[in-house]
PDB file of C-alpha atoms in Angstrom:
ATOM      1  CA  MET A 266       7.598   0.403  32.852  1.00 73.00           C
ATOM      2  CA  GLU A 267       9.259   0.481  29.449  1.00 92.00           C
ATOM      3  CA  ASN A 268       6.345   0.877  27.014  1.00 98.00           C
ATOM      4  CA  VAL A 269       3.350   3.189  26.741  1.00 99.00           C
ATOM      5  CA  ILE A 270       0.497   2.202  24.433  1.00 99.00           C
ATOM      6  CA  ILE A 271      -1.941   5.014  23.642  1.00 99.00           C
ATOM      7  CA  VAL A 272      -5.428   3.866  22.646  1.00 99.00           C
ATOM      8  CA  PRO A 273      -7.711   6.602  21.226  1.00 98.00           C
ATOM      9  CA  CYS A 274     -11.410   5.936  21.860  1.00 98.00           C
ATOM     10  CA  TYR A 275     -14.457   7.642  20.391  1.00 97.00           C
ATOM     11  CA  ASN A 276     -17.833   6.006  21.081  1.00 97.00           C
ATOM     12  CA  GLU A 277     -16.206   2.615  21.560  1.00 97.00           C
ATOM     13  CA  GLU A 278     -18.546   1.372  24.319  1.00 96.00           C
ATOM     14  CA  LYS A 279     -19.753  -1.605  22.261  1.00 93.00           C
ATOM     15  CA  ARG A 280     -16.562  -2.216  20.282  1.00 93.00           C
ATOM     16  CA  LEU A 281     -13.923  -2.471  22.986  1.00 97.00           C
ATOM     17  CA  PRO A 282     -12.762  -6.101  23.262  1.00 97.00           C
ATOM     18  CA  LEU A 283     -12.485  -6.106  27.045  1.00 97.00           C
ATOM     19  CA  GLU A 284     -11.255  -9.687  27.254  1.00 97.00           C
ATOM     20  CA  GLY A 285      -8.295  -8.872  25.020  1.00 98.00           C
ATOM     21  CA  TYR A 286      -7.287  -5.910  27.178  1.00 98.00           C
ATOM     22  CA  CYS A 287      -7.745  -7.728  30.479  1.00 98.00           C
ATOM     23  CA  ASN A 288      -5.832 -10.830  29.384  1.00 98.00           C
ATOM     24  CA  PHE A 289      -2.909  -8.676  28.269  1.00 98.00           C
ATOM     25  CA  LEU A 290      -2.878  -6.533  31.402  1.00 98.00           C
ATOM     26  CA  GLU A 291      -2.996  -9.554  33.701  1.00 98.00           C
ATOM     27  CA  LYS A 292       0.204 -11.043  32.287  1.00 96.00           C
ATOM     28  CA  GLU A 293       2.251  -8.121  30.923  1.00 96.00           C
ATOM     29  CA  GLU A 294       4.358  -6.012  33.290  1.00 95.00           C
ATOM     30  CA  SER A 295       6.320  -3.855  30.846  1.00 95.00           C
ATOM     31  CA  CYS A 296       3.427  -1.792  29.466  1.00 97.00           C
ATOM     32  CA  LYS A 297       1.198   1.046  30.526  1.00 98.00           C
ATOM     33  CA  ILE A 298      -2.011   1.467  28.514  1.00 99.00           C
ATOM     34  CA  VAL A 299      -3.291   5.033  28.229  1.00 99.00           C
ATOM     35  CA  PHE A 300      -6.858   5.228  26.957  1.00 99.00           C
ATOM     36  CA  VAL A 301      -7.972   8.562  25.498  1.00 99.00           C
ATOM     37  CA  ASN A 302     -11.698   9.199  25.673  1.00 99.00           C
ATOM     38  CA  ASP A 303     -12.095  11.599  22.752  1.00 98.00           C
ATOM     39  CA  GLY A 304     -15.302  13.333  23.775  1.00 98.00           C
ATOM     40  CA  SER A 305     -17.451  10.207  23.451  1.00 98.00           C
ATOM     41  CA  SER A 306     -21.227  10.626  23.679  1.00 97.00           C
ATOM     42  CA  ASP A 307     -21.888   7.044  24.811  1.00 97.00           C
ATOM     43  CA  GLN A 308     -20.651   5.152  27.898  1.00 98.00           C
ATOM     44  CA  THR A 309     -17.055   4.769  26.688  1.00 98.00           C
ATOM     45  CA  LEU A 310     -15.651   6.752  29.620  1.00 98.00           C
ATOM     46  CA  HIS A 311     -17.491   4.524  32.101  1.00 98.00           C
ATOM     47  CA  VAL A 312     -16.061   1.395  30.453  1.00 98.00           C
ATOM     48  CA  LEU A 313     -12.539   2.841  30.476  1.00 99.00           C
ATOM     49  CA  ASN A 314     -12.798   3.863  34.122  1.00 98.00           C
ATOM     50  CA  ASN A 315     -13.825   0.306  34.994  1.00 98.00           C
ATOM     51  CA  ILE A 316     -10.672  -1.027  33.321  1.00 98.00           C
ATOM     52  CA  ASN A 317      -8.639   1.563  35.212  1.00 98.00           C
ATOM     53  CA  THR A 318     -10.231   0.467  38.499  1.00 98.00           C
ATOM     54  CA  LYS A 319      -9.320  -3.147  37.796  1.00 98.00           C
ATOM     55  CA  PHE A 320      -5.715  -2.353  36.767  1.00 98.00           C
ATOM     56  CA  PRO A 321      -4.854   0.969  38.464  1.00 98.00           C
ATOM     57  CA  ALA A 322      -1.084   0.509  38.150  1.00 97.00           C
ATOM     58  CA  LYS A 323      -1.196  -0.356  34.460  1.00 98.00           C
ATOM     59  CA  VAL A 324      -3.973   1.825  33.037  1.00 98.00           C
ATOM     60  CA  GLU A 325      -4.511   5.567  32.766  1.00 98.00           C
ATOM     61  CA  VAL A 326      -7.511   7.361  31.279  1.00 99.00           C
ATOM     62  CA  VAL A 327      -7.234  10.756  29.596  1.00 98.00           C
ATOM     63  CA  ASP A 328     -10.687  12.313  29.278  1.00 98.00           C
ATOM     64  CA  LEU A 329     -11.121  14.983  26.601  1.00 98.00           C
ATOM     65  CA  PRO A 330     -14.334  16.993  27.125  1.00 95.00           C
ATOM     66  CA  LYS A 331     -15.019  17.328  23.397  1.00 97.00           C
ATOM     67  CA  ASN A 332     -14.186  15.307  20.308  1.00 97.00           C
ATOM     68  CA  LEU A 333     -10.877  16.469  18.843  1.00 96.00           C
ATOM     69  CA  GLY A 334     -10.326  13.701  16.306  1.00 96.00           C
ATOM     70  CA  LYS A 335      -7.844  10.844  16.333  1.00 96.00           C
ATOM     71  CA  ALA A 336      -4.800  12.940  15.435  1.00 97.00           C
ATOM     72  CA  GLN A 337      -5.169  15.505  18.198  1.00 98.00           C
ATOM     73  CA  ALA A 338      -6.301  12.911  20.737  1.00 98.00           C
ATOM     74  CA  ILE A 339      -3.083  10.951  20.198  1.00 98.00           C
ATOM     75  CA  GLN A 340      -0.990  14.117  20.193  1.00 98.00           C
ATOM     76  CA  VAL A 341      -2.458  15.354  23.487  1.00 98.00           C
ATOM     77  CA  ALA A 342      -1.962  11.945  25.090  1.00 98.00           C
ATOM     78  CA  THR A 343       1.607  11.620  23.805  1.00 98.00           C
ATOM     79  CA  ILE A 344       2.619  14.983  25.242  1.00 98.00           C
ATOM     80  CA  GLN A 345       0.960  14.054  28.549  1.00 97.00           C
ATOM     81  CA  CYS A 346       2.671  10.650  28.651  1.00 98.00           C
ATOM     82  CA  LEU A 347       6.086  12.179  28.016  1.00 97.00           C
ATOM     83  CA  LYS A 348       5.558  14.315  31.136  1.00 97.00           C
ATOM     84  CA  ASP A 349       3.957  11.662  33.329  1.00 96.00           C
ATOM     85  CA  PHE A 350       6.179   8.679  32.494  1.00 97.00           C
ATOM     86  CA  PRO A 351       9.822   9.823  32.350  1.00 96.00           C
ATOM     87  CA  ASP A 352      11.064   6.217  32.464  1.00 95.00           C
ATOM     88  CA  ALA A 353       9.135   5.107  29.381  1.00 97.00           C
ATOM     89  CA  LYS A 354      11.527   4.265  26.556  1.00 98.00           C
ATOM     90  CA  LYS A 355       8.973   3.602  23.823  1.00 98.00           C
ATOM     91  CA  ILE A 356       5.645   5.265  23.091  1.00 99.00           C
ATOM     92  CA  GLY A 357       3.131   4.359  20.408  1.00 99.00           C
ATOM     93  CA  TYR A 358      -0.505   3.845  19.627  1.00 99.00           C
ATOM     94  CA  LEU A 359      -2.952   1.122  18.673  1.00 98.00           C
ATOM     95  CA  ASP A 360      -6.546   1.075  17.421  1.00 97.00           C
ATOM     96  CA  ALA A 361      -9.115   0.528  20.174  1.00 97.00           C
ATOM     97  CA  ASP A 362     -10.871  -2.353  18.417  1.00 95.00           C
ATOM     98  CA  LEU A 363      -7.664  -4.446  18.551  1.00 96.00           C
ATOM     99  CA  ALA A 364      -7.851  -5.252  14.839  1.00 94.00           C
ATOM    100  CA  THR A 365      -4.276  -6.202  15.611  1.00 94.00           C
ATOM    101  CA  SER A 366      -3.437  -7.306  19.125  1.00 96.00           C
ATOM    102  CA  LEU A 367      -1.640  -5.704  22.031  1.00 98.00           C
ATOM    103  CA  GLU A 368       0.757  -8.648  21.929  1.00 98.00           C
ATOM    104  CA  GLU A 369       1.666  -7.807  18.338  1.00 97.00           C
ATOM    105  CA  TRP A 370       2.229  -4.144  19.237  1.00 98.00           C
ATOM    106  CA  LEU A 371       4.630  -5.349  21.922  1.00 98.00           C
ATOM    107  CA  SER A 372       6.391  -7.630  19.443  1.00 98.00           C
ATOM    108  CA  ILE A 373       6.857  -4.733  17.024  1.00 98.00           C
ATOM    109  CA  SER A 374       8.198  -2.564  19.858  1.00 98.00           C
ATOM    110  CA  ASN A 375      11.108  -4.992  20.194  1.00 98.00           C
ATOM    111  CA  PHE A 376      12.472  -3.702  16.885  1.00 98.00           C
ATOM    112  CA  ILE A 377      13.196  -0.361  18.581  1.00 98.00           C
ATOM    113  CA  GLU A 378      16.829  -0.837  19.489  1.00 97.00           C
ATOM    114  CA  GLY A 379      20.187   0.415  18.290  1.00 97.00           C
ATOM    115  CA  ASP A 380      19.651   2.792  15.365  1.00 97.00           C
ATOM    116  CA  ILE A 381      15.973   1.876  14.898  1.00 98.00           C
ATOM    117  CA  VAL A 382      13.763   4.685  16.224  1.00 98.00           C
ATOM    118  CA  PHE A 383      10.418   3.912  14.568  1.00 99.00           C
ATOM    119  CA  ALA A 384       8.653   0.614  13.842  1.00 99.00           C
ATOM    120  CA  PHE A 385       5.175   0.148  12.445  1.00 98.00           C
ATOM    121  CA  GLY A 386       2.846  -2.646  11.476  1.00 97.00           C
ATOM    122  CA  SER A 387       1.943  -3.281   7.855  1.00 94.00           C
ATOM    123  CA  ARG A 388      -1.122  -5.135   6.548  1.00 92.00           C
ATOM    124  CA  ILE A 389       0.746  -7.127   3.922  1.00 88.00           C
ATOM    125  CA  SER A 390      -1.034 -10.387   3.158  1.00 86.00           C
ATOM    126  CA  LYS A 391       1.416 -13.301   2.918  1.00 85.00           C
ATOM    127  CA  ILE A 392       1.256 -17.071   2.921  1.00 87.00           C
ATOM    128  CA  ASP A 393       2.262 -17.241   6.587  1.00 87.00           C
ATOM    129  CA  ASN A 394      -0.008 -14.596   8.138  1.00 87.00           C
ATOM    130  CA  ASN A 395      -3.714 -13.878   8.532  1.00 84.00           C
ATOM    131  CA  ILE A 396      -4.756 -10.479   7.167  1.00 82.00           C
ATOM    132  CA  ARG A 397      -8.521 -10.217   6.761  1.00 80.00           C
ATOM    133  CA  ARG A 398      -9.753  -7.014   5.181  1.00 73.00           C
ATOM    134  CA  LYS A 399     -12.994  -6.243   3.410  1.00 71.00           C
ATOM    135  CA  ASN A 400     -12.384  -6.099  -0.343  1.00 68.00           C
ATOM    136  CA  TYR A 401     -13.521  -2.507  -0.748  1.00 63.00           C
ATOM    137  CA  ARG A 402     -11.254  -1.385   2.103  1.00 71.00           C
ATOM    138  CA  HIS A 403      -8.310  -3.283   0.664  1.00 65.00           C
ATOM    139  CA  TYR A 404      -8.577  -1.947  -2.889  1.00 67.00           C
ATOM    140  CA  LEU A 405      -9.446   1.571  -1.805  1.00 72.00           C
ATOM    141  CA  GLY A 406      -6.572   1.456   0.665  1.00 72.00           C
ATOM    142  CA  ARG A 407      -4.110   0.279  -1.965  1.00 77.00           C
ATOM    143  CA  GLY A 408      -5.010   3.176  -4.252  1.00 76.00           C
ATOM    144  CA  ILE A 409      -4.580   5.674  -1.452  1.00 82.00           C
ATOM    145  CA  ALA A 410      -1.352   4.018  -0.283  1.00 80.00           C
ATOM    146  CA  THR A 411       0.136   4.256  -3.774  1.00 83.00           C
ATOM    147  CA  ALA A 412      -0.679   7.966  -3.928  1.00 83.00           C
ATOM    148  CA  ILE A 413       0.836   8.521  -0.477  1.00 86.00           C
ATOM    149  CA  SER A 414       4.003   6.602  -1.316  1.00 83.00           C
ATOM    150  CA  THR A 415       4.379   8.666  -4.497  1.00 86.00           C
ATOM    151  CA  LEU A 416       4.022  11.946  -2.595  1.00 84.00           C
ATOM    152  CA  LEU A 417       6.456  10.824   0.096  1.00 86.00           C
ATOM    153  CA  ARG A 418       8.887   9.457  -2.494  1.00 86.00           C
ATOM    154  CA  LEU A 419       9.375   6.562  -0.111  1.00 88.00           C
ATOM    155  CA  THR A 420       8.598   2.894  -0.643  1.00 88.00           C
ATOM    156  CA  VAL A 421       6.088   2.413   2.167  1.00 91.00           C
ATOM    157  CA  TYR A 422       3.401  -0.249   1.763  1.00 90.00           C
ATOM    158  CA  ASP A 423       1.062   0.825   4.573  1.00 91.00           C
ATOM    159  CA  THR A 424       1.316   4.248   6.205  1.00 91.00           C
ATOM    160  CA  GLN A 425      -2.195   4.030   7.669  1.00 90.00           C
ATOM    161  CA  CYS A 426      -1.976   0.922   9.848  1.00 93.00           C
ATOM    162  CA  GLY A 427      -2.918   1.905  13.405  1.00 93.00           C
ATOM    163  CA  CYS A 428      -0.025   0.066  15.053  1.00 97.00           C
ATOM    164  CA  LYS A 429       3.025   2.265  15.531  1.00 98.00           C
ATOM    165  CA  VAL A 430       5.909   2.505  18.029  1.00 99.00           C
ATOM    166  CA  PHE A 431       8.438   5.315  18.509  1.00 99.00           C
ATOM    167  CA  ARG A 432      11.560   5.714  20.570  1.00 98.00           C
ATOM    168  CA  ARG A 433      10.827   8.258  23.276  1.00 98.00           C
ATOM    169  CA  ASP A 434      12.922  11.133  21.896  1.00 98.00           C
ATOM    170  CA  ILE A 435      11.484  10.662  18.414  1.00 98.00           C
ATOM    171  CA  ALA A 436       7.917  10.762  19.751  1.00 98.00           C
ATOM    172  CA  GLU A 437       8.753  13.972  21.574  1.00 98.00           C
ATOM    173  CA  ASN A 438       9.900  15.556  18.319  1.00 97.00           C
ATOM    174  CA  LEU A 439       7.147  14.218  16.055  1.00 98.00           C
ATOM    175  CA  PHE A 440       4.164  15.101  18.257  1.00 98.00           C
ATOM    176  CA  LYS A 441       5.099  18.568  19.482  1.00 96.00           C
ATOM    177  CA  GLU A 442       3.133  20.287  16.682  1.00 95.00           C
ATOM    178  CA  SER A 443      -0.518  19.891  15.718  1.00 96.00           C
ATOM    179  CA  PHE A 444      -1.532  17.992  12.600  1.00 97.00           C
ATOM    180  CA  LEU A 445      -3.378  19.260   9.530  1.00 94.00           C
ATOM    181  CA  SER A 446      -5.541  16.174   9.091  1.00 92.00           C
ATOM    182  CA  LYS A 447      -7.599  14.221  11.631  1.00 88.00           C
ATOM    183  CA  TRP A 448      -7.245  10.927   9.743  1.00 85.00           C
ATOM    184  CA  LEU A 449      -4.121  11.288   7.580  1.00 92.00           C
ATOM    185  CA  PHE A 450      -1.853  12.388  10.400  1.00 96.00           C
ATOM    186  CA  ASP A 451       0.118   9.155   9.920  1.00 95.00           C
ATOM    187  CA  VAL A 452       1.233  10.558   6.561  1.00 94.00           C
ATOM    188  CA  GLU A 453       2.329  13.737   8.316  1.00 96.00           C
ATOM    189  CA  LEU A 454       4.435  11.651  10.707  1.00 97.00           C
ATOM    190  CA  PHE A 455       6.302  10.160   7.747  1.00 96.00           C
ATOM    191  CA  PHE A 456       6.829  13.608   6.240  1.00 95.00           C
ATOM    192  CA  ARG A 457       8.146  14.898   9.576  1.00 97.00           C
ATOM    193  CA  LEU A 458      10.574  11.991   9.815  1.00 97.00           C
ATOM    194  CA  LYS A 459      11.699  12.535   6.244  1.00 95.00           C
ATOM    195  CA  ASN A 460      12.254  16.257   6.784  1.00 95.00           C
ATOM    196  CA  SER A 461      14.183  15.573   9.998  1.00 96.00           C
ATOM    197  CA  PHE A 462      16.406  12.728   8.807  1.00 96.00           C
ATOM    198  CA  GLY A 463      16.228  12.570   5.017  1.00 94.00           C
ATOM    199  CA  ALA A 464      14.840   9.786   2.841  1.00 92.00           C
ATOM    200  CA  GLU A 465      18.053   7.759   2.736  1.00 94.00           C
ATOM    201  CA  LYS A 466      18.594   7.716   6.489  1.00 96.00           C
ATOM    202  CA  MET A 467      14.974   6.687   7.067  1.00 96.00           C
ATOM    203  CA  LYS A 468      15.826   3.348   5.473  1.00 94.00           C
ATOM    204  CA  ASN A 469      18.281   2.739   8.308  1.00 97.00           C
ATOM    205  CA  ILE A 470      16.201   3.953  11.258  1.00 98.00           C
ATOM    206  CA  CYS A 471      12.660   2.767  10.399  1.00 98.00           C
ATOM    207  CA  ARG A 472      11.203  -0.713  10.135  1.00 98.00           C
ATOM    208  CA  GLU A 473       7.930  -1.732   8.432  1.00 97.00           C
ATOM    209  CA  ILE A 474       6.880  -5.045   9.980  1.00 97.00           C
ATOM    210  CA  PRO A 475       4.266  -7.307   8.322  1.00 96.00           C
ATOM    211  CA  LEU A 476       1.555  -8.099  10.852  1.00 95.00           C
ATOM    212  CA  GLN A 477       0.826 -11.692  11.761  1.00 92.00           C
ATOM    213  CA  LYS A 478      -2.881 -10.983  12.137  1.00 88.00           C
ATOM    214  CA  TRP A 479      -5.349  -8.229  11.255  1.00 86.00           C
ATOM    215  CA  GLN A 480      -9.134  -8.452  11.349  1.00 83.00           C
ATOM    216  CA  ASP A 481     -11.246  -5.591   9.985  1.00 80.00           C
ATOM    217  CA  VAL A 482     -13.873  -4.640  12.545  1.00 78.00           C
ATOM    218  CA  ALA A 483     -17.327  -3.382  11.555  1.00 63.00           C
ATOM    219  CA  GLU A 484     -18.537   0.194  11.987  1.00 60.00           C
ATOM    220  CA  SER A 485     -15.453   2.094  10.876  1.00 57.00           C
ATOM    221  CA  LYS A 486     -15.249   5.594  12.326  1.00 60.00           C
ATOM    222  CA  VAL A 487     -14.075   6.974   8.955  1.00 59.00           C
ATOM    223  CA  GLN A 488     -17.122   7.988   6.927  1.00 60.00           C
ATOM    224  CA  PHE A 489     -17.171   7.068   3.229  1.00 57.00           C
ATOM    225  CA  THR A 490     -17.648  10.734   2.307  1.00 63.00           C
ATOM    226  CA  TYR A 491     -14.164  11.410   3.693  1.00 67.00           C
ATOM    227  CA  PHE A 492     -12.800   9.676   0.579  1.00 69.00           C
ATOM    228  CA  PHE A 493     -13.469  12.921  -1.319  1.00 78.00           C
ATOM    229  CA  ARG A 494     -11.994  15.158   1.394  1.00 84.00           C
ATOM    230  CA  LEU A 495      -8.969  12.877   1.660  1.00 86.00           C
ATOM    231  CA  TRP A 496      -7.423  14.066  -1.602  1.00 88.00           C
ATOM    232  CA  TYR A 497      -7.629  17.699  -0.518  1.00 90.00           C
ATOM    233  CA  ASP A 498      -5.994  16.782   2.791  1.00 90.00           C
ATOM    234  CA  LEU A 499      -3.197  15.048   0.883  1.00 91.00           C
ATOM    235  CA  PHE A 500      -2.736  18.161  -1.248  1.00 91.00           C
ATOM    236  CA  LEU A 501      -2.431  20.374   1.849  1.00 92.00           C
ATOM    237  CA  ILE A 502      -0.060  17.946   3.572  1.00 93.00           C
ATOM    238  CA  ASN A 503       2.169  17.667   0.518  1.00 92.00           C
ATOM    239  CA  LYS A 504       2.277  21.441   0.121  1.00 92.00           C
ATOM    240  CA  LYS A 505       3.084  22.126   3.774  1.00 93.00           C
ATOM    241  CA  TYR A 506       5.840  19.577   4.241  1.00 92.00           C
ATOM    242  CA  ASN A 507       7.490  20.028   0.869  1.00 82.00           C
ATOM    243  CA  ASN A 508       7.669  23.772   1.522  1.00 78.00           C
ATOM    244  CA  ALA A 509       9.199  22.996   4.925  1.00 70.00           C
ATOM    245  CA  ALA A 510      11.737  20.692   3.278  1.00 66.00           C
ATOM    246  CA  LYS A 511      12.743  23.427   0.830  1.00 66.00           C
ATOM    247  CA  LYS A 512      13.349  25.848   3.718  1.00 63.00           C
ATOM    248  CA  ILE A 513      15.505  23.262   5.495  1.00 62.00           C
ATOM    249  CA  ALA A 514      17.528  22.707   2.318  1.00 57.00           C
ATOM    250  CA  ARG A 515      18.367  26.412   1.952  1.00 54.00           C
TER     251      ARG A 515
END
């Protein structure tokens, strides 16, 4: 088992595309899927346990008694997976609604070889792919992405895409500490990489891969009111990691 895909789930009972998961699990032997039930109040845990019963060798379920948020749910699961699956070479995560597919996650994981330690999907719309996003999400996302790229001082098109893969040792380093933000933890991952390796080296060890397909799914878990909190989170993240970078430079 070479790959571990962590799938955070919060009240996903009606949104989980079961056919997509089952079709992938029936044919793919190189992956373990670890679902994280993040304190759901609906029947998500029951649905996940049913998948586990059907594919006991390929599926694990981590059940968190209370809702911790996406960042901490993924962190807890990553630390657990590093202990439970010592043979796993690559660990990453994917959104539960499969806005992009498990097959595409696996394709992106193939970029992790040689010097490449981190690969992530990017929702860049091109002539030869199929990226379907609601207009308000796209334009709002572009504004936020520009601000994030400016703070990072890195040319990254899409830090927030929920399709990411890490080499095992890099995951171990990036997820050992808690995150400041429940929803902008992806930005913190980029800051942690930058502080560990430097901006120039990141160009040689990271790959941003345009997705072949992305389909926005209704009922986003991110409330619109978070748009106002988001900027404060960015301020705190920038302050924390730039201060850390200054200490490293001394």
